[in-house]
PDB file of C-alpha atoms in Angstrom:
ATOM      1  CA  MET Y   8      62.049  55.917 116.882  1.00 49.00           C
ATOM      2  CA  THR Y   9      59.495  54.038 114.869  1.00 50.00           C
ATOM      3  CA  LEU Y  10      60.144  53.004 111.304  1.00 43.00           C
ATOM      4  CA  ASN Y  11      57.324  55.232 109.974  1.00 51.00           C
ATOM      5  CA  ARG Y  12      58.636  58.277 111.811  1.00 50.00           C
ATOM      6  CA  PHE Y  13      62.181  57.598 110.611  1.00 44.00           C
ATOM      7  CA  THR Y  14      60.949  57.262 107.027  1.00 46.00           C
ATOM      8  CA  ALA Y  15      59.005  60.524 107.250  1.00 47.00           C
ATOM      9  CA  ILE Y  16      62.007  62.444 108.620  1.00 45.00           C
ATOM     10  CA  SER Y  17      64.287  60.953 105.970  1.00 47.00           C
ATOM     11  CA  ALA Y  18      61.877  61.993 103.204  1.00 47.00           C
ATOM     12  CA  LEU Y  19      61.704  65.523 104.617  1.00 43.00           C
ATOM     13  CA  CYS Y  20      65.471  65.834 104.733  1.00 44.00           C
ATOM     14  CA  ALA Y  21      65.773  64.541 101.197  1.00 44.00           C
ATOM     15  CA  SER Y  22      63.212  67.052  99.951  1.00 42.00           C
ATOM     16  CA  LEU Y  23      65.205  69.889 101.496  1.00 42.00           C
ATOM     17  CA  LEU Y  24      68.206  68.848  99.441  1.00 41.00           C
ATOM     18  CA  LEU Y  25      66.315  68.977  96.147  1.00 40.00           C
ATOM     19  CA  PRO Y  26      67.210  71.967  93.954  1.00 41.00           C
ATOM     20  CA  LEU Y  27      64.643  74.739  94.144  1.00 36.00           C
ATOM     21  CA  PRO Y  28      63.187  76.027  90.875  1.00 37.00           C
ATOM     22  CA  ALA Y  29      65.142  78.997  89.584  1.00 41.00           C
ATOM     23  CA  SER Y  30      63.351  82.302  90.066  1.00 51.00           C
ATOM     24  CA  ALA Y  31      62.679  84.278  86.936  1.00 59.00           C
ATOM     25  CA  GLN Y  32      64.646  87.414  86.334  1.00 90.00           C
ATOM     26  CA  VAL Y  33      65.142  90.190  83.847  1.00 97.00           C
ATOM     27  CA  LEU Y  34      68.129  89.538  81.600  1.00 98.00           C
ATOM     28  CA  PRO Y  35      70.930  92.004  82.421  1.00 98.00           C
ATOM     29  CA  GLU Y  36      71.688  92.225  78.700  1.00 98.00           C
ATOM     30  CA  ALA Y  37      68.875  92.098  76.144  1.00 98.00           C
ATOM     31  CA  GLN Y  38      69.232  89.349  73.547  1.00 98.00           C
ATOM     32  CA  ILE Y  39      68.285  89.864  69.908  1.00 98.00           C
ATOM     33  CA  GLY Y  40      65.641  87.315  68.919  1.00 98.00           C
ATOM     34  CA  ILE Y  41      64.869  88.556  65.401  1.00 98.00           C
ATOM     35  CA  ARG Y  42      65.760  91.270  62.925  1.00 98.00           C
ATOM     36  CA  ILE Y  43      63.062  92.612  60.609  1.00 98.00           C
ATOM     37  CA  PRO Y  44      64.639  94.860  57.955  1.00 98.00           C
ATOM     38  CA  LEU Y  45      62.064  97.058  56.237  1.00 98.00           C
ATOM     39  CA  ALA Y  46      61.917  96.341  52.503  1.00 97.00           C
ATOM     40  CA  LYS Y  47      60.445  99.687  51.525  1.00 94.00           C
ATOM     41  CA  LYS Y  48      60.442 103.209  52.858  1.00 93.00           C
ATOM     42  CA  PRO Y  49      57.781 103.616  55.580  1.00 92.00           C
ATOM     43  CA  THR Y  50      54.737 105.404  54.196  1.00 89.00           C
ATOM     44  CA  THR Y  51      54.696 107.586  57.297  1.00 89.00           C
ATOM     45  CA  ARG Y  52      56.324 106.879  60.674  1.00 92.00           C
ATOM     46  CA  PRO Y  53      57.049 103.264  61.655  1.00 95.00           C
ATOM     47  CA  MET Y  54      55.118 102.580  64.841  1.00 97.00           C
ATOM     48  CA  GLY Y  55      54.598  99.123  66.418  1.00 96.00           C
ATOM     49  CA  VAL Y  56      54.913  95.396  65.712  1.00 98.00           C
ATOM     50  CA  ALA Y  57      52.413  92.561  66.202  1.00 98.00           C
ATOM     51  CA  TYR Y  58      52.801  88.800  65.762  1.00 98.00           C
ATOM     52  CA  SER Y  59      49.979  86.421  64.878  1.00 98.00           C
ATOM     53  CA  PRO Y  60      50.689  82.853  66.036  1.00 97.00           C
ATOM     54  CA  LEU Y  61      47.758  81.681  63.919  1.00 97.00           C
ATOM     55  CA  HIS Y  62      49.276  82.964  60.689  1.00 97.00           C
ATOM     56  CA  GLN Y  63      52.924  82.988  61.787  1.00 97.00           C
ATOM     57  CA  ARG Y  64      53.326  86.497  60.498  1.00 98.00           C
ATOM     58  CA  TYR Y  65      54.711  89.755  61.865  1.00 98.00           C
ATOM     59  CA  PHE Y  66      52.833  92.985  61.141  1.00 98.00           C
ATOM     60  CA  VAL Y  67      54.591  96.360  61.211  1.00 98.00           C
ATOM     61  CA  ALA Y  68      52.272  99.367  61.280  1.00 97.00           C
ATOM     62  CA  ASP Y  69      53.029 102.855  60.031  1.00 96.00           C
ATOM     63  CA  GLY Y  70      51.329 105.806  61.664  1.00 94.00           C
ATOM     64  CA  GLY Y  71      50.858 109.501  61.070  1.00 81.00           C
ATOM     65  CA  LEU Y  72      49.722 111.603  58.126  1.00 64.00           C
ATOM     66  CA  GLY Y  73      45.964 111.425  58.225  1.00 61.00           C
ATOM     67  CA  PRO Y  74      43.719 112.372  55.308  1.00 55.00           C
ATOM     68  CA  VAL Y  75      45.089 114.891  52.822  1.00 52.00           C
ATOM     69  CA  PRO Y  76      43.482 118.317  53.379  1.00 50.00           C
ATOM     70  CA  GLY Y  77      40.740 118.892  50.832  1.00 53.00           C
ATOM     71  CA  SER Y  78      40.461 115.195  50.031  1.00 56.00           C
ATOM     72  CA  MET Y  79      36.954 113.889  49.427  1.00 55.00           C
ATOM     73  CA  ASP Y  80      37.838 110.671  51.286  1.00 52.00           C
ATOM     74  CA  ILE Y  81      38.192 112.211  54.740  1.00 55.00           C
ATOM     75  CA  THR Y  82      38.435 108.904  56.621  1.00 59.00           C
ATOM     76  CA  THR Y  83      41.493 107.479  54.881  1.00 77.00           C
ATOM     77  CA  SER Y  84      45.064 107.660  56.132  1.00 88.00           C
ATOM     78  CA  ARG Y  85      47.992 106.841  53.850  1.00 90.00           C
ATOM     79  CA  SER Y  86      49.672 104.721  56.530  1.00 94.00           C
ATOM     80  CA  GLU Y  87      50.314 101.123  55.497  1.00 96.00           C
ATOM     81  CA  VAL Y  88      50.798  97.887  57.424  1.00 97.00           C
ATOM     82  CA  HIS Y  89      53.678  95.642  56.278  1.00 98.00           C
ATOM     83  CA  VAL Y  90      53.783  91.851  56.650  1.00 98.00           C
ATOM     84  CA  PHE Y  91      56.834  89.647  57.324  1.00 98.00           C
ATOM     85  CA  ASP Y  92      57.363  85.933  57.926  1.00 98.00           C
ATOM     86  CA  THR Y  93      58.940  84.403  61.040  1.00 98.00           C
ATOM     87  CA  SER Y  94      62.440  84.883  59.646  1.00 98.00           C
ATOM     88  CA  GLY Y  95      61.879  88.604  59.046  1.00 98.00           C
ATOM     89  CA  LYS Y  96      61.407  88.276  55.278  1.00 98.00           C
ATOM     90  CA  TYR Y  97      59.091  90.844  53.690  1.00 98.00           C
ATOM     91  CA  LEU Y  98      55.889  89.435  52.183  1.00 98.00           C
ATOM     92  CA  GLN Y  99      53.447  92.251  51.383  1.00 98.00           C
ATOM     93  CA  SER Y 100      51.890  95.560  52.408  1.00 98.00           C
ATOM     94  CA  ALA Y 101      48.283  96.681  52.727  1.00 98.00           C
ATOM     95  CA  LEU Y 102      46.497 100.003  53.149  1.00 95.00           C
ATOM     96  CA  PRO Y 103      43.791  99.719  55.829  1.00 95.00           C
ATOM     97  CA  GLY Y 104      43.592 103.530  55.860  1.00 92.00           C
ATOM     98  CA  LEU Y 105      44.255 104.041  59.579  1.00 94.00           C
ATOM     99  CA  ASP Y 106      46.621 106.328  61.483  1.00 94.00           C
ATOM    100  CA  ASN Y 107      48.026 103.434  63.547  1.00 96.00           C
ATOM    101  CA  ARG Y 108      49.593 103.926  66.949  1.00 96.00           C
ATOM    102  CA  ALA Y 109      49.591 100.436  68.521  1.00 97.00           C
ATOM    103  CA  ILE Y 110      49.121  97.049  66.872  1.00 98.00           C
ATOM    104  CA  TYR Y 111      48.708  93.698  68.636  1.00 98.00           C
ATOM    105  CA  PHE Y 112      47.285  90.179  68.388  1.00 98.00           C
ATOM    106  CA  ASN Y 113      44.182  89.645  70.496  1.00 98.00           C
ATOM    107  CA  PRO Y 114      44.014  85.951  71.531  1.00 98.00           C
ATOM    108  CA  ASN Y 115      40.422  86.442  72.676  1.00 97.00           C
ATOM    109  CA  THR Y 116      39.193  87.463  69.223  1.00 97.00           C
ATOM    110  CA  LYS Y 117      41.980  85.756  67.219  1.00 97.00           C
ATOM    111  CA  HIS Y 118      42.446  89.017  65.297  1.00 98.00           C
ATOM    112  CA  ILE Y 119      45.207  91.515  64.693  1.00 98.00           C
ATOM    113  CA  GLU Y 120      43.909  94.787  66.107  1.00 98.00           C
ATOM    114  CA  THR Y 121      45.167  98.337  65.825  1.00 98.00           C
ATOM    115  CA  ILE Y 122      44.647 101.433  67.953  1.00 97.00           C
ATOM    116  CA  THR Y 123      44.654 104.743  66.120  1.00 96.00           C
ATOM    117  CA  TYR Y 124      45.952 108.168  66.954  1.00 94.00           C
ATOM    118  CA  ASN Y 125      43.458 110.107  69.061  1.00 93.00           C
ATOM    119  CA  VAL Y 126      41.686 106.994  70.342  1.00 95.00           C
ATOM    120  CA  SER Y 127      40.686 109.173  73.307  1.00 95.00           C
ATOM    121  CA  SER Y 128      39.402 112.055  71.130  1.00 88.00           C
ATOM    122  CA  ASN Y 129      41.624 114.216  73.338  1.00 79.00           C
ATOM    123  CA  ALA Y 130      42.545 116.309  70.285  1.00 76.00           C
ATOM    124  CA  GLY Y 131      38.957 116.520  69.046  1.00 72.00           C
ATOM    125  CA  PHE Y 132      36.952 113.834  67.280  1.00 68.00           C
ATOM    126  CA  THR Y 133      37.959 112.853  63.750  1.00 73.00           C
ATOM    127  CA  PRO Y 134      36.675 110.003  61.559  1.00 77.00           C
ATOM    128  CA  GLY Y 135      38.522 106.691  61.542  1.00 85.00           C
ATOM    129  CA  THR Y 136      39.584 106.863  65.193  1.00 91.00           C
ATOM    130  CA  GLY Y 137      39.295 104.080  67.748  1.00 95.00           C
ATOM    131  CA  ILE Y 138      40.236 100.402  67.714  1.00 97.00           C
ATOM    132  CA  PHE Y 139      39.891  98.282  64.590  1.00 97.00           C
ATOM    133  CA  SER Y 140      40.575  94.679  63.599  1.00 98.00           C
ATOM    134  CA  LEU Y 141      42.487  93.993  60.392  1.00 98.00           C
ATOM    135  CA  GLU Y 142      41.234  91.434  57.892  1.00 98.00           C
ATOM    136  CA  ILE Y 143      43.444  88.475  56.941  1.00 98.00           C
ATOM    137  CA  ASN Y 144      42.129  86.274  54.148  1.00 97.00           C
ATOM    138  CA  ASP Y 145      42.282  82.479  53.859  1.00 94.00           C
ATOM    139  CA  LYS Y 146      45.670  82.770  52.142  1.00 94.00           C
ATOM    140  CA  SER Y 147      47.084  84.518  55.232  1.00 94.00           C
ATOM    141  CA  GLU Y 148      47.270  87.762  53.266  1.00 97.00           C
ATOM    142  CA  LEU Y 149      46.480  91.093  54.862  1.00 98.00           C
ATOM    143  CA  THR Y 150      43.721  92.983  53.030  1.00 98.00           C
ATOM    144  CA  ASP Y 151      42.738  96.661  53.067  1.00 97.00           C
ATOM    145  CA  ASN Y 152      39.538  95.873  54.969  1.00 97.00           C
ATOM    146  CA  THR Y 153      38.916  96.629  58.648  1.00 97.00           C
ATOM    147  CA  ASN Y 154      36.149  96.102  61.196  1.00 97.00           C
ATOM    148  CA  ASP Y 155      35.213  98.358  64.106  1.00 95.00           C
ATOM    149  CA  VAL Y 156      36.104  97.114  67.587  1.00 96.00           C
ATOM    150  CA  LEU Y 157      35.674 100.278  69.658  1.00 95.00           C
ATOM    151  CA  SER Y 158      35.000 103.919  68.934  1.00 91.00           C
ATOM    152  CA  PHE Y 159      36.923 106.653  70.726  1.00 92.00           C
ATOM    153  CA  ASN Y 160      37.075 106.477  74.523  1.00 96.00           C
ATOM    154  CA  PRO Y 161      38.363 109.355  76.718  1.00 96.00           C
ATOM    155  CA  ALA Y 162      39.692 106.834  79.270  1.00 97.00           C
ATOM    156  CA  PHE Y 163      42.842 106.422  77.128  1.00 98.00           C
ATOM    157  CA  GLY Y 164      44.003 109.940  77.934  1.00 97.00           C
ATOM    158  CA  ASP Y 165      46.667 111.386  75.665  1.00 96.00           C
ATOM    159  CA  ALA Y 166      45.867 111.539  71.958  1.00 94.00           C
ATOM    160  CA  ALA Y 167      49.196 109.994  70.931  1.00 95.00           C
ATOM    161  CA  THR Y 168      49.251 107.135  73.465  1.00 97.00           C
ATOM    162  CA  MET Y 169      50.326 103.697  72.187  1.00 98.00           C
ATOM    163  CA  PRO Y 170      48.440 101.345  74.529  1.00 98.00           C
ATOM    164  CA  SER Y 171      49.235  97.678  75.096  1.00 98.00           C
ATOM    165  CA  TYR Y 172      46.623  94.982  75.657  1.00 98.00           C
ATOM    166  CA  ASP Y 173      46.293  92.598  78.588  1.00 98.00           C
ATOM    167  CA  ALA Y 174      44.213  89.757  77.147  1.00 97.00           C
ATOM    168  CA  GLN Y 175      43.848  87.924  80.465  1.00 96.00           C
ATOM    169  CA  ARG Y 176      42.326  90.893  82.294  1.00 97.00           C
ATOM    170  CA  GLN Y 177      40.868  92.377  79.090  1.00 97.00           C
ATOM    171  CA  ARG Y 178      42.260  95.809  79.771  1.00 98.00           C
ATOM    172  CA  TYR Y 179      44.732  98.255  78.273  1.00 98.00           C
ATOM    173  CA  TYR Y 180      47.733 100.091  79.693  1.00 98.00           C
ATOM    174  CA  ALA Y 181      48.058 103.582  78.231  1.00 98.00           C
ATOM    175  CA  LYS Y 182      51.271 105.530  78.858  1.00 98.00           C
ATOM    176  CA  GLN Y 183      50.673 109.249  79.362  1.00 98.00           C
ATOM    177  CA  GLU Y 184      53.117 111.633  77.743  1.00 97.00           C
ATOM    178  CA  ARG Y 185      55.807 113.558  79.632  1.00 97.00           C
ATOM    179  CA  SER Y 186      55.194 111.598  82.806  1.00 98.00           C
ATOM    180  CA  ASN Y 187      55.640 108.312  84.659  1.00 98.00           C
ATOM    181  CA  ARG Y 188      51.880 107.686  84.612  1.00 98.00           C
ATOM    182  CA  VAL Y 189      50.188 104.674  83.032  1.00 98.00           C
ATOM    183  CA  TRP Y 190      46.402 104.664  82.867  1.00 98.00           C
ATOM    184  CA  VAL Y 191      44.557 101.359  83.172  1.00 98.00           C
ATOM    185  CA  VAL Y 192      41.612 101.224  80.779  1.00 98.00           C
ATOM    186  CA  GLU Y 193      38.648  98.888  80.574  1.00 98.00           C
ATOM    187  CA  THR Y 194      36.709  99.607  77.417  1.00 94.00           C
ATOM    188  CA  LYS Y 195      33.276  99.496  79.061  1.00 95.00           C
ATOM    189  CA  GLN Y 196      34.337 102.388  81.299  1.00 97.00           C
ATOM    190  CA  ARG Y 197      34.642 105.975  80.042  1.00 96.00           C
ATOM    191  CA  GLU Y 198      37.211 106.865  82.711  1.00 97.00           C
ATOM    192  CA  LYS Y 199      40.456 105.178  83.715  1.00 98.00           C
ATOM    193  CA  VAL Y 200      39.931 102.430  86.302  1.00 98.00           C
ATOM    194  CA  ALA Y 201      43.381 102.856  87.879  1.00 98.00           C
ATOM    195  CA  GLU Y 202      46.681 104.668  87.501  1.00 98.00           C
ATOM    196  CA  ILE Y 203      50.149 103.129  87.807  1.00 98.00           C
ATOM    197  CA  LEU Y 204      53.077 105.357  88.729  1.00 98.00           C
ATOM    198  CA  LEU Y 205      56.325 103.935  87.391  1.00 98.00           C
ATOM    199  CA  ASP Y 206      59.311 104.276  89.722  1.00 98.00           C
ATOM    200  CA  LEU Y 207      61.651 105.867  87.196  1.00 98.00           C
ATOM    201  CA  ASP Y 208      63.857 107.243  89.981  1.00 98.00           C
ATOM    202  CA  ALA Y 209      64.850 103.689  90.945  1.00 98.00           C
ATOM    203  CA  ALA Y 210      66.063 103.197  87.378  1.00 96.00           C
ATOM    204  CA  GLY Y 211      68.021 106.443  87.379  1.00 97.00           C
ATOM    205  CA  ALA Y 212      65.786 107.802  84.611  1.00 98.00           C
ATOM    206  CA  LYS Y 213      63.565 110.828  84.063  1.00 98.00           C
ATOM    207  CA  PHE Y 214      60.317 111.014  82.121  1.00 97.00           C
ATOM    208  CA  ASP Y 215      62.048 112.634  79.150  1.00 97.00           C
ATOM    209  CA  ASP Y 216      64.606 109.785  78.932  1.00 98.00           C
ATOM    210  CA  VAL Y 217      62.028 107.107  78.149  1.00 98.00           C
ATOM    211  CA  SER Y 218      59.370 106.312  75.554  1.00 97.00           C
ATOM    212  CA  ASP Y 219      56.881 109.110  75.744  1.00 98.00           C
ATOM    213  CA  HIS Y 220      53.790 107.167  74.653  1.00 97.00           C
ATOM    214  CA  PHE Y 221      54.473 103.422  74.880  1.00 98.00           C
ATOM    215  CA  ILE Y 222      54.448 100.867  77.667  1.00 98.00           C
ATOM    216  CA  ALA Y 223      54.545  97.127  76.901  1.00 98.00           C
ATOM    217  CA  TYR Y 224      52.486  94.478  78.632  1.00 98.00           C
ATOM    218  CA  THR Y 225      54.609  91.312  78.733  1.00 98.00           C
ATOM    219  CA  GLY Y 226      52.219  88.876  80.397  1.00 97.00           C
ATOM    220  CA  ILE Y 227      55.030  87.690  82.704  1.00 97.00           C
ATOM    221  CA  THR Y 228      54.007  87.629  86.360  1.00 97.00           C
ATOM    222  CA  GLY Y 229      55.982  90.163  88.372  1.00 97.00           C
ATOM    223  CA  GLU Y 230      57.520  91.607  85.184  1.00 98.00           C
ATOM    224  CA  GLU Y 231      54.341  92.807  83.523  1.00 98.00           C
ATOM    225  CA  LEU Y 232      55.358  96.226  82.197  1.00 98.00           C
ATOM    226  CA  ALA Y 233      58.368  97.193  80.094  1.00 98.00           C
ATOM    227  CA  MET Y 234      59.493 100.408  78.439  1.00 98.00           C
ATOM    228  CA  LEU Y 235      62.372 101.721  76.377  1.00 98.00           C
ATOM    229  CA  ASP Y 236      64.870 104.036  78.066  1.00 98.00           C
ATOM    230  CA  VAL Y 237      66.141 105.801  74.963  1.00 98.00           C
ATOM    231  CA  ASP Y 238      68.799 107.974  76.552  1.00 97.00           C
ATOM    232  CA  HIS Y 239      70.395 105.123  78.550  1.00 98.00           C
ATOM    233  CA  LYS Y 240      69.937 102.428  75.865  1.00 98.00           C
ATOM    234  CA  ALA Y 241      68.080 100.052  78.151  1.00 98.00           C
ATOM    235  CA  ILE Y 242      64.724  98.388  78.658  1.00 98.00           C
ATOM    236  CA  LEU Y 243      63.163  99.007  82.067  1.00 98.00           C
ATOM    237  CA  VAL Y 244      60.859  96.377  83.559  1.00 98.00           C
ATOM    238  CA  PHE Y 245      58.212  97.051  86.233  1.00 98.00           C
ATOM    239  CA  ASP Y 246      55.516  95.098  88.027  1.00 98.00           C
ATOM    240  CA  LEU Y 247      51.854  96.150  88.007  1.00 98.00           C
ATOM    241  CA  ASN Y 248      52.448  98.352  91.057  1.00 98.00           C
ATOM    242  CA  GLY Y 249      55.027 100.375  89.123  1.00 98.00           C
ATOM    243  CA  LYS Y 250      57.967  98.948  91.080  1.00 98.00           C
ATOM    244  CA  LEU Y 251      61.192  98.553  89.109  1.00 98.00           C
ATOM    245  CA  VAL Y 252      62.145  94.866  88.961  1.00 98.00           C
ATOM    246  CA  GLY Y 253      65.007  94.956  86.470  1.00 97.00           C
ATOM    247  CA  LYS Y 254      66.902  96.651  83.693  1.00 98.00           C
ATOM    248  CA  SER Y 255      68.017  95.018  80.458  1.00 98.00           C
ATOM    249  CA  SER Y 256      70.813  96.813  78.602  1.00 98.00           C
ATOM    250  CA  LEU Y 257      70.717  97.177  74.829  1.00 98.00           C
ATOM    251  CA  PRO Y 258      73.808  96.601  72.661  1.00 98.00           C
ATOM    252  CA  GLY Y 259      76.174  99.526  72.958  1.00 96.00           C
ATOM    253  CA  ASN Y 260      76.409  99.985  69.189  1.00 96.00           C
ATOM    254  CA  ILE Y 261      72.682 100.472  68.647  1.00 97.00           C
ATOM    255  CA  LYS Y 262      71.919 103.962  67.336  1.00 96.00           C
ATOM    256  CA  LEU Y 263      68.735 105.424  68.762  1.00 97.00           C
ATOM    257  CA  LEU Y 264      67.404 108.761  67.559  1.00 96.00           C
ATOM    258  CA  SER Y 265      65.106 111.364  69.056  1.00 94.00           C
ATOM    259  CA  GLN Y 266      62.103 109.830  67.263  1.00 94.00           C
ATOM    260  CA  ASN Y 267      62.567 106.641  69.293  1.00 96.00           C
ATOM    261  CA  HIS Y 268      60.949 108.598  72.112  1.00 97.00           C
ATOM    262  CA  TYR Y 269      57.730 108.815  70.101  1.00 95.00           C
ATOM    263  CA  ASN Y 270      57.452 105.855  67.730  1.00 95.00           C
ATOM    264  CA  GLY Y 271      59.201 102.722  66.484  1.00 96.00           C
ATOM    265  CA  VAL Y 272      58.631 100.538  69.538  1.00 97.00           C
ATOM    266  CA  GLY Y 273      56.315  97.616  70.320  1.00 97.00           C
ATOM    267  CA  TYR Y 274      56.022  94.262  72.081  1.00 98.00           C
ATOM    268  CA  SER Y 275      54.982  90.898  70.648  1.00 98.00           C
ATOM    269  CA  ASN Y 276      55.983  87.231  70.586  1.00 98.00           C
ATOM    270  CA  GLY Y 277      57.895  87.650  73.852  1.00 97.00           C
ATOM    271  CA  MET Y 278      60.130  90.434  72.528  1.00 98.00           C
ATOM    272  CA  LEU Y 279      60.329  94.187  72.830  1.00 98.00           C
ATOM    273  CA  PHE Y 280      60.862  95.694  69.379  1.00 98.00           C
ATOM    274  CA  VAL Y 281      62.965  98.784  68.754  1.00 98.00           C
ATOM    275  CA  TYR Y 282      63.236 100.516  65.381  1.00 98.00           C
ATOM    276  CA  ALA Y 283      66.864 101.204  64.417  1.00 98.00           C
ATOM    277  CA  GLU Y 284      66.476 103.711  61.593  1.00 97.00           C
ATOM    278  CA  ARG Y 285      70.134 103.666  60.555  1.00 96.00           C
ATOM    279  CA  GLU Y 286      70.397  99.887  60.231  1.00 97.00           C
ATOM    280  CA  GLY Y 287      69.655  98.806  56.652  1.00 96.00           C
ATOM    281  CA  GLU Y 288      68.339 100.865  53.754  1.00 97.00           C
ATOM    282  CA  PHE Y 289      64.972 101.677  55.337  1.00 97.00           C
ATOM    283  CA  GLY Y 290      65.673 100.823  58.952  1.00 97.00           C
ATOM    284  CA  THR Y 291      65.324  97.570  60.888  1.00 98.00           C
ATOM    285  CA  TYR Y 292      63.153  96.419  63.757  1.00 98.00           C
ATOM    286  CA  LEU Y 293      65.183  94.562  66.385  1.00 98.00           C
ATOM    287  CA  GLY Y 294      63.269  92.187  68.634  1.00 98.00           C
ATOM    288  CA  PHE Y 295      64.877  91.880  72.093  1.00 98.00           C
ATOM    289  CA  LYS Y 296      64.288  89.142  74.647  1.00 98.00           C
ATOM    290  CA  ILE Y 297      64.476  90.675  78.112  1.00 98.00           C
ATOM    291  CA  SER Y 298      63.461  87.875  80.487  1.00 97.00           C
ATOM    292  CA  ASP Y 299      64.497  84.292  81.157  1.00 95.00           C
ATOM    293  CA  GLN Y 300      60.857  83.224  81.152  1.00 92.00           C
ATOM    294  CA  ALA Y 301      57.937  83.518  78.771  1.00 90.00           C
ATOM    295  CA  ALA Y 302      54.332  84.469  79.324  1.00 90.00           C
ATOM    296  CA  PRO Y 303      51.983  81.488  79.758  1.00 84.00           C
TER     297      PRO Y 303
END
C-alpha cells in the first residue's frame, strides 16, 4: 500500500469518527422565553404580538370593535396597539384605528405591519380593511399614523383569519376556520396559490381543538408551521407539506380559555406567544420557545 493511499484511508476513517451535527428537533416541553404582563385592560380583544429587532420593542395588538354605529368617523376602530421593551416592561400605547388580527415585523420593508379583520372582504367590504404599516418615530415611539400596504384581497379566505408572513418567499399563510386548511397567499394574486392540509390526526387533535384562525410561520426549515392546540395544552409543529414533525407541551398549570381558540396568539422573535388571561391583573402574554434551533 502506498503512503498516499494509506494517508487517504486514514483520513477517511478519522472523518467517520467525527461527531455528526445534531439534527434540529421540536422541544418536547415548551420553554418560557419572556413574560409580557399587560399594564392596562385591553381596549378590545388581545390578538397578536410582533417584535421589531430595529427598535427592540414588542408590539401587542388589540382587535375587534370596529367603528361605533352612527359615528361620523366610520374608518376608525377603538383597538389600540401596546408597546413593551425586551424585558416585557410596558412603555406606551397608540391608537392606529385598525381592527387588528395579525401583527408582524416585515424585514423586507423594515416596518411593523398589521392585517385587519376582513382582509379578504369575505364579510363584505368595509373601510380600513387590508394590510397597513404602523409608524414609529425617531424616538422609537409608536404613533397613531398608518400607511397602506395592501387593500382587501379575497385570496385570504375567512374574514377572521390571522395570517403569518413568510418574508423569504414573500407570501402569507392564512388558517381557515373550522378546518385543517391553510391557504398560501401571494399578494399579487387574487386567489390562493396553494393549500396546505395539516395532519391533525397524527397529533391526536381535531379542528375544534386548535386555534381556529392562526398558524405561525417560524422560518425554521422542516418546522415551518406551528399552531396552538388549546384543548391539549400543546404547540403542534408541521412542515410546509402539512406533515406533523413534533409536539411541544405547555406547562400543566397554564389556564387556557375558550377565547384562546380565536385570539391571543402570535409568533415573533423565535417564540410562540399565548395570552393567559388569568395571569396578572389584565392577563399576560407568555412567549414559548419550541425548537432547539432558530430561524436564519
